PDB file of C-alpha atoms in Angstrom:
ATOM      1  CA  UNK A   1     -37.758 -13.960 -15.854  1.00  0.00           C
ATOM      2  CA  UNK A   2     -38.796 -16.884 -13.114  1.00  0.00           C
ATOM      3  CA  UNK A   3     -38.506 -19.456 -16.583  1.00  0.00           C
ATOM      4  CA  UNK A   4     -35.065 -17.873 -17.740  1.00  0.00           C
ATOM      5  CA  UNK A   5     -34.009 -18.582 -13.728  1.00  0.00           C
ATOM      6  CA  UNK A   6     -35.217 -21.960 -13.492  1.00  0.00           C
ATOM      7  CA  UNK A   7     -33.474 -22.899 -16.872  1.00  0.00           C
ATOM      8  CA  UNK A   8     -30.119 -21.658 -15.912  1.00  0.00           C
ATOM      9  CA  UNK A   9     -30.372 -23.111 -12.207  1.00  0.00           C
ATOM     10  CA  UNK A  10     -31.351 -26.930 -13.898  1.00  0.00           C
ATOM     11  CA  UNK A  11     -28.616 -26.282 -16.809  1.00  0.00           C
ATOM     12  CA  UNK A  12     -25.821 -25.855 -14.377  1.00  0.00           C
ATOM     13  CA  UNK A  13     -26.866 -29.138 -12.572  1.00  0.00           C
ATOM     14  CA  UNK A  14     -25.882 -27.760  -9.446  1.00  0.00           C
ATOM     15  CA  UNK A  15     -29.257 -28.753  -7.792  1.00  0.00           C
ATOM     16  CA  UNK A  16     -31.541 -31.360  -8.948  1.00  0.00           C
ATOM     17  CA  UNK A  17     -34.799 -30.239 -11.014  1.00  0.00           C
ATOM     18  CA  UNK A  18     -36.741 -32.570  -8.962  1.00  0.00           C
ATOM     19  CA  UNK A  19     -35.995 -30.317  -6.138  1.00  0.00           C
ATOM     20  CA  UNK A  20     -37.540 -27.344  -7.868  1.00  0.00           C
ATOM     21  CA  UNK A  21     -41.209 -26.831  -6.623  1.00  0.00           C
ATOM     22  CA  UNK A  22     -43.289 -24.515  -9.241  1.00  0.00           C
ATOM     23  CA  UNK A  23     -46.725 -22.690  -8.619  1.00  0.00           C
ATOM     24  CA  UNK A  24     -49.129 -19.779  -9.944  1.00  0.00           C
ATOM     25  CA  UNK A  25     -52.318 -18.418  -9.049  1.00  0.00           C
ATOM     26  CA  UNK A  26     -54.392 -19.783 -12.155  1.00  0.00           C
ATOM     27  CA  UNK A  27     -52.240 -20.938 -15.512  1.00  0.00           C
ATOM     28  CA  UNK A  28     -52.030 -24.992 -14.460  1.00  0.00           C
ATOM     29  CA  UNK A  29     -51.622 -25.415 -18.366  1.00  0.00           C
ATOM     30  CA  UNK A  30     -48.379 -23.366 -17.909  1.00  0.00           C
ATOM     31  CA  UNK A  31     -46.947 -25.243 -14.676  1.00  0.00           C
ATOM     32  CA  UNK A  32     -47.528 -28.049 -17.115  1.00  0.00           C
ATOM     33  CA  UNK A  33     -45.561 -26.567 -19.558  1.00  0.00           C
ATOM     34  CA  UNK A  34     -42.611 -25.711 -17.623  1.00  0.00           C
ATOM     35  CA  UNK A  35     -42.640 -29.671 -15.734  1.00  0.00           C
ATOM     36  CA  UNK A  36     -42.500 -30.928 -19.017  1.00  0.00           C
ATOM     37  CA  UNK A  37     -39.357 -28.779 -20.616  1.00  0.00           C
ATOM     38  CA  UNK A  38     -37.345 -28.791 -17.153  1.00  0.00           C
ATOM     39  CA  UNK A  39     -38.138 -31.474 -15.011  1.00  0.00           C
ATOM     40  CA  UNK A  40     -38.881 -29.195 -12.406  1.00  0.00           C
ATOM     41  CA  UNK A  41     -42.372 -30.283 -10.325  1.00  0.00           C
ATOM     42  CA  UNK A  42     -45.286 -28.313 -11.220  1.00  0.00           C
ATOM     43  CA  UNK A  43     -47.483 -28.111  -8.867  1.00  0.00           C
ATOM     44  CA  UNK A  44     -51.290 -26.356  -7.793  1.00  0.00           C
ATOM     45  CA  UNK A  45     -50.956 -23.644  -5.126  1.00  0.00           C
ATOM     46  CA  UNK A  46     -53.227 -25.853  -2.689  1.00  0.00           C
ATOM     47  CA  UNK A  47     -50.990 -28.518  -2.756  1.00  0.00           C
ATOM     48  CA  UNK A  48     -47.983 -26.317  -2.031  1.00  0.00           C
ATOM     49  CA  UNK A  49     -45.843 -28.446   0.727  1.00  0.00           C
ATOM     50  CA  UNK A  50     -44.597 -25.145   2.571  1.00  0.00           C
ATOM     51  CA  UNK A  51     -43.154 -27.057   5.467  1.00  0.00           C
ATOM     52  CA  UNK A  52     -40.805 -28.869   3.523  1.00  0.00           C
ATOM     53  CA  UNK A  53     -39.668 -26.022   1.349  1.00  0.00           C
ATOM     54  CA  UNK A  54     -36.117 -24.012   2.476  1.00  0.00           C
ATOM     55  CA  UNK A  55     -35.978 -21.349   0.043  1.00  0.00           C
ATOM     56  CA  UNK A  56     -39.092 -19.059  -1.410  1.00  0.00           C
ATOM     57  CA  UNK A  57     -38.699 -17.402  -4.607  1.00  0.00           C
ATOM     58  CA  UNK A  58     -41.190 -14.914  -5.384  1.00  0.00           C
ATOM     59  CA  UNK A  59     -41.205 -13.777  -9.227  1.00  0.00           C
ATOM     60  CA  UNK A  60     -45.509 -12.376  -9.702  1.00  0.00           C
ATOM     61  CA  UNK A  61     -46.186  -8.872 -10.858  1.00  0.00           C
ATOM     62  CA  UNK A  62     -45.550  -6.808  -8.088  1.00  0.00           C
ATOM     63  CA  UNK A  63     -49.052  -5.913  -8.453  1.00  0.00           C
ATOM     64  CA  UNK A  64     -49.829  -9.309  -7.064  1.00  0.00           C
ATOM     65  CA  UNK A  65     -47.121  -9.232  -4.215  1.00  0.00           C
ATOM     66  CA  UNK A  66     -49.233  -8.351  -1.477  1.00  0.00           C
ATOM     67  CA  UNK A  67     -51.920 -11.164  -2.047  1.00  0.00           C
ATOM     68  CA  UNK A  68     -49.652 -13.237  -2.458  1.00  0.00           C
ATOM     69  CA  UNK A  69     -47.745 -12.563   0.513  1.00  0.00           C
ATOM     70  CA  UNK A  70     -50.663 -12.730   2.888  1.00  0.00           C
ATOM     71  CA  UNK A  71     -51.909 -15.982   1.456  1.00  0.00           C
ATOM     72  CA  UNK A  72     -48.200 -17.307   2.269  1.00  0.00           C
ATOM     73  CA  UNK A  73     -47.759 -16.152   5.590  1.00  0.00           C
ATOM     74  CA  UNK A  74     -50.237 -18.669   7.267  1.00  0.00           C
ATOM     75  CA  UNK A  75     -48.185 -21.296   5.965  1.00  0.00           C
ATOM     76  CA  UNK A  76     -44.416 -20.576   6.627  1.00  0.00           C
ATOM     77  CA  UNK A  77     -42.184 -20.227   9.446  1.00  0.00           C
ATOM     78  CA  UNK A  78     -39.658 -16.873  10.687  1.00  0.00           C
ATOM     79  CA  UNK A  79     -36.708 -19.251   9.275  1.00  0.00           C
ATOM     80  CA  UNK A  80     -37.442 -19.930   5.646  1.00  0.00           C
ATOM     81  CA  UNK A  81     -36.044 -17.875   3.430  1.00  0.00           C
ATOM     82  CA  UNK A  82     -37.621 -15.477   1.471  1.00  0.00           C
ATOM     83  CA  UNK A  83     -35.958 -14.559  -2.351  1.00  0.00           C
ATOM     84  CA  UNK A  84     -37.635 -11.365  -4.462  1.00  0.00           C
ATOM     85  CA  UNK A  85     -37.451 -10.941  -7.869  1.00  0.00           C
ATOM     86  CA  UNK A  86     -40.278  -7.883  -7.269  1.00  0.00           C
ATOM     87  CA  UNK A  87     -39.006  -4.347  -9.258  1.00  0.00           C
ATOM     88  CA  UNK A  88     -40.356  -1.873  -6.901  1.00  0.00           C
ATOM     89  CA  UNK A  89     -41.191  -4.292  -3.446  1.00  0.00           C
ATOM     90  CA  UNK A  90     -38.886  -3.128  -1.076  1.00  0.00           C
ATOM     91  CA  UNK A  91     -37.285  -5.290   1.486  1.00  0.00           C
ATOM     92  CA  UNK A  92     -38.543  -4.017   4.259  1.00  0.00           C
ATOM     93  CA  UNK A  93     -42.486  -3.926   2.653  1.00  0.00           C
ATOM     94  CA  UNK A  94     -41.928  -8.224   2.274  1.00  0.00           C
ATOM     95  CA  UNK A  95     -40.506  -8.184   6.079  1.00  0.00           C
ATOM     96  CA  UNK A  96     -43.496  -6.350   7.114  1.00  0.00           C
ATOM     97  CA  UNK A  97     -46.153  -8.198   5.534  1.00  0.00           C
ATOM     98  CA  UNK A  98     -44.639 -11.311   6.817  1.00  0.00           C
ATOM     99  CA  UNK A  99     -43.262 -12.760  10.357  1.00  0.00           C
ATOM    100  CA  UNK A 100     -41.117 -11.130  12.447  1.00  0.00           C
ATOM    101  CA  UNK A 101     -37.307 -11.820  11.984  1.00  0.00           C
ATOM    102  CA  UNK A 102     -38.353 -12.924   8.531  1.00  0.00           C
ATOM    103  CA  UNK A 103     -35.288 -13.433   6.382  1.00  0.00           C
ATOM    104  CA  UNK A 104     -35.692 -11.891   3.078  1.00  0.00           C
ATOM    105  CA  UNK A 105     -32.845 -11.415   0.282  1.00  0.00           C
ATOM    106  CA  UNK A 106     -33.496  -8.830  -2.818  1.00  0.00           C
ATOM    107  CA  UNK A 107     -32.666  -9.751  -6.409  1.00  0.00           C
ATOM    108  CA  UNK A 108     -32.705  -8.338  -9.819  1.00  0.00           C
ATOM    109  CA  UNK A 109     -31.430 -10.550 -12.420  1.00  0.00           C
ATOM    110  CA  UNK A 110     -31.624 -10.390 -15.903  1.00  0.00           C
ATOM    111  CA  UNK A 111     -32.541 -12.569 -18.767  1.00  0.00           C
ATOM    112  CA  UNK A 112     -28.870 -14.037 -19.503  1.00  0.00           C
ATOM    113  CA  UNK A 113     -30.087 -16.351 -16.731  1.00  0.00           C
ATOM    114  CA  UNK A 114     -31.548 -18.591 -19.075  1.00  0.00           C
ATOM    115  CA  UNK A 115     -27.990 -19.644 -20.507  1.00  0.00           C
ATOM    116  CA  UNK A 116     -26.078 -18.954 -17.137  1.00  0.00           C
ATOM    117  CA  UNK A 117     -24.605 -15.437 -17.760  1.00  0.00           C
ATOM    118  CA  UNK A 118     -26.846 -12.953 -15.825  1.00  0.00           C
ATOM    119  CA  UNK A 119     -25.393 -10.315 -13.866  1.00  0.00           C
ATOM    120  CA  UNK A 120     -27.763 -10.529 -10.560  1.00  0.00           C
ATOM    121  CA  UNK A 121     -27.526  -7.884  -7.953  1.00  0.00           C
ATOM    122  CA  UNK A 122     -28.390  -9.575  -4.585  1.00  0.00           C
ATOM    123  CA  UNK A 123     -29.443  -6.988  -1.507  1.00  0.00           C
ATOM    124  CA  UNK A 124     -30.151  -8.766   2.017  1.00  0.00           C
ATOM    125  CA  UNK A 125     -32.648  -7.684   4.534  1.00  0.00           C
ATOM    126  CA  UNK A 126     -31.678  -7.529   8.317  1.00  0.00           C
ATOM    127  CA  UNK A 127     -32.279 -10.920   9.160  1.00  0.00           C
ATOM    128  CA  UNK A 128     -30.603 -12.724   6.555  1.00  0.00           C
ATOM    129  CA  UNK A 129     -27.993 -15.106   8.786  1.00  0.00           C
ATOM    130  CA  UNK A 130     -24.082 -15.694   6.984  1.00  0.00           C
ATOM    131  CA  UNK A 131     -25.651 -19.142   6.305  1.00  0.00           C
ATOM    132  CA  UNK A 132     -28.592 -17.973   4.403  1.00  0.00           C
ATOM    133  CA  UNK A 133     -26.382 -15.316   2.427  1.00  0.00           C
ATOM    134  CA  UNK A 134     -24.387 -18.499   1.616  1.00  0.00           C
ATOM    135  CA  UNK A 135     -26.776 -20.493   0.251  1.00  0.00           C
ATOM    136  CA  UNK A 136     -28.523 -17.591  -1.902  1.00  0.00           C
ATOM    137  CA  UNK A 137     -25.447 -16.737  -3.288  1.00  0.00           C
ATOM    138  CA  UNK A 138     -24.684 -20.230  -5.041  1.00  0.00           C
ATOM    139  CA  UNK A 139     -28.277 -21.020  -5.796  1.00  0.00           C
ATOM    140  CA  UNK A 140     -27.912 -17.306  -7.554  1.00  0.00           C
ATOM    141  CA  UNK A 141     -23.938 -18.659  -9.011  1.00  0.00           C
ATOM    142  CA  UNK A 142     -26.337 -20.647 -10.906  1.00  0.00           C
ATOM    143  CA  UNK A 143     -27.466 -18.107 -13.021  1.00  0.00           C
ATOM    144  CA  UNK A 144     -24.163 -16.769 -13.123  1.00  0.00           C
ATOM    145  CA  UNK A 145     -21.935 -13.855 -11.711  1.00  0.00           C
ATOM    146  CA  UNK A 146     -23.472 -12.262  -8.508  1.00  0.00           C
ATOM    147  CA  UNK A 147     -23.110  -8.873  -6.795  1.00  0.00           C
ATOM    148  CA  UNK A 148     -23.904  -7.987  -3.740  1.00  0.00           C
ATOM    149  CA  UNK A 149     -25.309  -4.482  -3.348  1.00  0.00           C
ATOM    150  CA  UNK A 150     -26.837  -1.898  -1.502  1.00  0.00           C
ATOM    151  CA  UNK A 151     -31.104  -2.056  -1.610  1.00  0.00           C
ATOM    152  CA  UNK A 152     -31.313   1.836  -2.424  1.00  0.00           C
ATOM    153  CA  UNK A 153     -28.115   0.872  -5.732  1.00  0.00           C
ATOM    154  CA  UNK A 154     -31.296  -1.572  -7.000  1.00  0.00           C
ATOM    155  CA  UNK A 155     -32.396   0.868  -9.496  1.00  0.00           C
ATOM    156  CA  UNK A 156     -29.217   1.801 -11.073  1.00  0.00           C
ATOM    157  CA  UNK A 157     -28.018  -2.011 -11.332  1.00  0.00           C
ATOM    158  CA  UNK A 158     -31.792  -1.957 -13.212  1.00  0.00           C
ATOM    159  CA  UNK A 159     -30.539   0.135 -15.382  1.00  0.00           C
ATOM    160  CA  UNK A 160     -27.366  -1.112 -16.155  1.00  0.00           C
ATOM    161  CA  UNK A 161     -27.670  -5.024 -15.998  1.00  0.00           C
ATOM    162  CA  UNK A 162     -31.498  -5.454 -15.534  1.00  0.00           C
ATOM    163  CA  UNK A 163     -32.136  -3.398 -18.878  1.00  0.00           C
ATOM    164  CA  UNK A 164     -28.221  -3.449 -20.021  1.00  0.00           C
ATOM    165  CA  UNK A 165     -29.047  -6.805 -22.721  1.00  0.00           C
ATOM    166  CA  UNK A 166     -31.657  -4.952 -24.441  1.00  0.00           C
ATOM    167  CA  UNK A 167     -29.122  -2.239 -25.065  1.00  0.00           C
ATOM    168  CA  UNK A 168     -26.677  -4.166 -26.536  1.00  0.00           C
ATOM    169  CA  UNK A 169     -29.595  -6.527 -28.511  1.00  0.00           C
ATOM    170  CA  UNK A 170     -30.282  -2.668 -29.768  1.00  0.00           C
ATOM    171  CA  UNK A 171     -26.992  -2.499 -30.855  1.00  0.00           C
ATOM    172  CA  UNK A 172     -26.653  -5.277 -33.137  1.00  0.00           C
ATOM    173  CA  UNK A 173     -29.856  -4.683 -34.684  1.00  0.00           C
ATOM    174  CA  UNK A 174     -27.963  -1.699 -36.361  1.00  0.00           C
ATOM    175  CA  UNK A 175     -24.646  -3.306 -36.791  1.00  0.00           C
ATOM    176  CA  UNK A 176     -26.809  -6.092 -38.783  1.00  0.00           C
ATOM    177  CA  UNK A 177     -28.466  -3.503 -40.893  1.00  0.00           C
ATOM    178  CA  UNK A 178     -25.249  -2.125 -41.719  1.00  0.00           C
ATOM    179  CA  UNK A 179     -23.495  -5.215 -42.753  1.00  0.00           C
ATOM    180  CA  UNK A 180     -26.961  -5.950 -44.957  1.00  0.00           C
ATOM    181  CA  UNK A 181     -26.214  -2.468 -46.571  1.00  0.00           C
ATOM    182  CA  UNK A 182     -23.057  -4.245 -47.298  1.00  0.00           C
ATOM    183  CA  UNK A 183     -23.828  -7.174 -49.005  1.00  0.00           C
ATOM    184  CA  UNK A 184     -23.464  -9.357 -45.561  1.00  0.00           C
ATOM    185  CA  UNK A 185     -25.659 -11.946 -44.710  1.00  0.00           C
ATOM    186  CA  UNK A 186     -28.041 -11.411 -41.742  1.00  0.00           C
ATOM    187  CA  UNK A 187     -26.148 -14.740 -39.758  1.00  0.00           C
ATOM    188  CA  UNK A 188     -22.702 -13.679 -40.717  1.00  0.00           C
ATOM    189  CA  UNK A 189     -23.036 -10.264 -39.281  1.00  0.00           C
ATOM    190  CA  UNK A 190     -24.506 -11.504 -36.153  1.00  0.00           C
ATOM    191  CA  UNK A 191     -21.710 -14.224 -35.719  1.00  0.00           C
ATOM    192  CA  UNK A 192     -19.201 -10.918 -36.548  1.00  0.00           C
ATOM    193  CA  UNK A 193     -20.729  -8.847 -33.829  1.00  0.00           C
ATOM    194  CA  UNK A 194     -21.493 -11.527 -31.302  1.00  0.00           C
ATOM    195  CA  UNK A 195     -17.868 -12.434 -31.507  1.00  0.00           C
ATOM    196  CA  UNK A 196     -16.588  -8.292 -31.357  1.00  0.00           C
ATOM    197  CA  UNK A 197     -19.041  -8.190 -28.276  1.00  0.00           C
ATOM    198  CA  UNK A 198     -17.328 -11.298 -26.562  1.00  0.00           C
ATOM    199  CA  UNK A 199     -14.192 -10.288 -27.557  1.00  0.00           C
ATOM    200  CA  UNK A 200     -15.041  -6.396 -26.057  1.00  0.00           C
ATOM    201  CA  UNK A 201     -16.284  -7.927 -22.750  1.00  0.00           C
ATOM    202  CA  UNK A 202     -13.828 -10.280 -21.821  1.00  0.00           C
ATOM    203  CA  UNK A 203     -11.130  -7.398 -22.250  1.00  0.00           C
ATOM    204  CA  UNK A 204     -12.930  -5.269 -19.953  1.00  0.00           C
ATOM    205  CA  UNK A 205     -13.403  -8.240 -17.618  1.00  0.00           C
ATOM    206  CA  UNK A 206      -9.443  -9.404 -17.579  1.00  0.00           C
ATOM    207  CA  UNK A 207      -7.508  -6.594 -18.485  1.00  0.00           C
ATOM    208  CA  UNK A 208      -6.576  -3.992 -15.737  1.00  0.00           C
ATOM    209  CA  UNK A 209      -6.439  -1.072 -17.988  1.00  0.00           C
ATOM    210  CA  UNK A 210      -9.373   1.668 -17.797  1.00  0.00           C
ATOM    211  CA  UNK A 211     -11.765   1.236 -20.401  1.00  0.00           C
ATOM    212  CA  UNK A 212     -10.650   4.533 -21.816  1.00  0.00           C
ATOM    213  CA  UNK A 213      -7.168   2.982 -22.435  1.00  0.00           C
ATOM    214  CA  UNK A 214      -8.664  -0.317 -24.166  1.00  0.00           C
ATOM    215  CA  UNK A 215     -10.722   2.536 -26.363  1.00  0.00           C
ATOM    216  CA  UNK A 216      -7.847   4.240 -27.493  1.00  0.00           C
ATOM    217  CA  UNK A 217      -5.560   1.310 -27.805  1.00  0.00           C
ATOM    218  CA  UNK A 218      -7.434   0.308 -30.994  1.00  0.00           C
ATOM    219  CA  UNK A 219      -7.933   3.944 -32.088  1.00  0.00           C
ATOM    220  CA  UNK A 220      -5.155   5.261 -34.795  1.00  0.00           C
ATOM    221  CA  UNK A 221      -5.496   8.630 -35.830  1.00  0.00           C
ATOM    222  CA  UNK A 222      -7.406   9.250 -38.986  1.00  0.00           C
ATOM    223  CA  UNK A 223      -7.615   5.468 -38.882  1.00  0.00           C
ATOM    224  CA  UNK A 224     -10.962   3.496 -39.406  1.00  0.00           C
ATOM    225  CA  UNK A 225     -12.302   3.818 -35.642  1.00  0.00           C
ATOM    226  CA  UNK A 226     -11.333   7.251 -35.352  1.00  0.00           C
ATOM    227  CA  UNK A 227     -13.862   7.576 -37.597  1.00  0.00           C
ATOM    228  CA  UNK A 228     -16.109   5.242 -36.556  1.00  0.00           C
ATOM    229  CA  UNK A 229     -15.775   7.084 -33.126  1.00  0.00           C
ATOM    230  CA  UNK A 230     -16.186  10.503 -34.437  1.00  0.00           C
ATOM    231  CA  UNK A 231     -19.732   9.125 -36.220  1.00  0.00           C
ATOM    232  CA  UNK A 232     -20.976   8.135 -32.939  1.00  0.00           C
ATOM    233  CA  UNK A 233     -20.220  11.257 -31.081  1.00  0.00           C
ATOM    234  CA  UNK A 234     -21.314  13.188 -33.629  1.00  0.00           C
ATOM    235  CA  UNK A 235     -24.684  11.335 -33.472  1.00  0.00           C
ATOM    236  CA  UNK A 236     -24.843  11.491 -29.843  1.00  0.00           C
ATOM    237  CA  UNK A 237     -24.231   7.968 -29.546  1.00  0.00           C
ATOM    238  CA  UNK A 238     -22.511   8.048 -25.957  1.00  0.00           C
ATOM    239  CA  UNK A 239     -24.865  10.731 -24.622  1.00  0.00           C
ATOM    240  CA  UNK A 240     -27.880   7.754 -25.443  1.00  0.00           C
ATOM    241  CA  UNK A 241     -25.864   5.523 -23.689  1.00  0.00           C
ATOM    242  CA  UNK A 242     -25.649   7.527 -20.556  1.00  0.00           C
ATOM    243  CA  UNK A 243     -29.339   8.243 -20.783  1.00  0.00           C
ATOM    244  CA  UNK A 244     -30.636   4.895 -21.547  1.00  0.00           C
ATOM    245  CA  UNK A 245     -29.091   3.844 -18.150  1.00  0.00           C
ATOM    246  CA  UNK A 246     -30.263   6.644 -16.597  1.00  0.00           C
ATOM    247  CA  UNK A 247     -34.095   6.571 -17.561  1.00  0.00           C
ATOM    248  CA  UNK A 248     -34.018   3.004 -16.782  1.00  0.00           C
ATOM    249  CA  UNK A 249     -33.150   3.561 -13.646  1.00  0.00           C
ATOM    250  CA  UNK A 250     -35.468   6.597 -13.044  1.00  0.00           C
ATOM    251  CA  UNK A 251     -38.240   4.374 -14.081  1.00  0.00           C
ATOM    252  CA  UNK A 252     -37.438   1.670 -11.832  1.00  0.00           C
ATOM    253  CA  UNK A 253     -37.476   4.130  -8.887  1.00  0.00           C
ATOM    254  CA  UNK A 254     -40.859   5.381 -10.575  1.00  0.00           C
ATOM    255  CA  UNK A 255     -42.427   2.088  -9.888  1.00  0.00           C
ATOM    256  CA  UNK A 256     -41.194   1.399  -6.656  1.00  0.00           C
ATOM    257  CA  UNK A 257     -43.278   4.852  -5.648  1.00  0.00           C
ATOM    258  CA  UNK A 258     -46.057   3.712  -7.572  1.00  0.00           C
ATOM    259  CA  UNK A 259     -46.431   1.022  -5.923  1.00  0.00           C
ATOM    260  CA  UNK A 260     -45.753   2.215  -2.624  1.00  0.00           C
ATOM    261  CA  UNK A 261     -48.262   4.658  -2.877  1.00  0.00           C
ATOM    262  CA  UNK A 262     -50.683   1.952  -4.351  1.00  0.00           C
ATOM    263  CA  UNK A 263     -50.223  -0.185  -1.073  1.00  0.00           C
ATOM    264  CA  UNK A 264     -50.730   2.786   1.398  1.00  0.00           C
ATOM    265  CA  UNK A 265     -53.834   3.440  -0.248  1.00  0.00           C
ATOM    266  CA  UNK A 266     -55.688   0.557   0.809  1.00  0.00           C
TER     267      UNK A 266
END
């Protein structure tokens, strides 16, 4: 996820890659890596110049949060500003662990970031100033369209736009079988449905119909989707829908406990 970021937020130019300060605990090899493919700067935790730094992004395993929080907080001051990509580390858990008045802004992105499409839900903690909002917001623009949400709507967005591509890579896996059943080339039926899917989406996106509408505008009866439609509910396909979302989001709420729990225990 923190590579997918840093690729759409150097593709869209917006802020110079020379600006973008990189670090891990232990992989140097892999700050290496990424310096080398982005142009970012890649640099050792120790040499870390925290001072001059406006904007922290934290993207570890949330596992690692808490370390890494308490080896930051020596080093920065109550006005930097403090970005999560942590599933399960609450707002209020970074504000804690950190100064007082510590701004500290929530996101969940997903991994259209890399090419400038993610859908990011952005959630600000109590100290976040109109200025700071501001400046998260088009550093997030970056990546694409943002969303500003609720904390306690994180785990549904999870489900539905932090977990939502997989669903839909899901999908064409089976539309590509099909057309293979079919004589259709593996590339051609990808290039087919990749098109249907753009097509779909920027319907939904510009027209102001419900999406029920848009369904049965294209649905004759006895006609080909009919069918097609009467396959999928016959197979439970919108039931899996619903439930994908939903588990997705239970489990997201499953790991904010775990970890909550994990951190009280200590």
């Amino acid at each position: 996820m923190a590579e997918g970021m840093i690729s759409g937020i150097v593709q869209s130019k917006k802020l110079p890659a020379s600006q973008i300060y990189v670090t891990n605990h232990t992989n140097h090899r892999r700050l290496e890596e990424l310096q080398q493919k982005y142009g970012i700067q890649g640099v050792k935790k120790e040499q870390l110049d925290y001072q001059n730094i406006d904007c922290f992004i934290l993207a570890m395993k949330p596992k690692d949060a808490e370390g890494a929080l308490n080896s930051m907080k020596p080093h920065i001051k109550p006005h930097q500003l403090i970005v999560s990509v942590l599933a399960g580390i609450s707002i209020s858990f970074i504000e804690n662990t950190l100064h007082d008045m510590q701004p500290v802004i929530r996101i969940m992105p997903n991994t259209s970031s890399a090419i400038g499409a993610s859908a990011t839900a952005m959630a600000e903690g109590s100290h976040v100033t109109a200025d700071l909002s501001k400046t998260a917001k088009q550093l997030l623009q970056c990546m694409g369209e943002v969303y500003s949400i609720e904390e306690s709507k994180m785990d549904i967005f999870t489900g539905i736009a932090g977990s939502g591509p997989a669903y839909f890579y899901y999908l064409m896996e089976h539309i590509e079988k099909a057309g293979a059943e079919a004589g259709l080339s593996q590339k051609l039926t990808r290039e087919i449905g990749a098109q249907t899917l753009l097509g779909a989406a920027k319907m939904l996106l510009e027209s102001p119909e419900d999406t029920a509408v848009l369904k049965d505008n294209i649905t004759s009866p006895n006609g080909t989707t009919a069918a097609g439609l009467k396959a999928l509910e016959e197979s439970g396909g919108g039931e899996a829908i619903e439930q994908a979302v939903k588990q997705a989001a239970k489990r997201s709420k499953t790991i904010s406990l775990e970890l909550e729990q994990l951190v009280a225990a200590k």
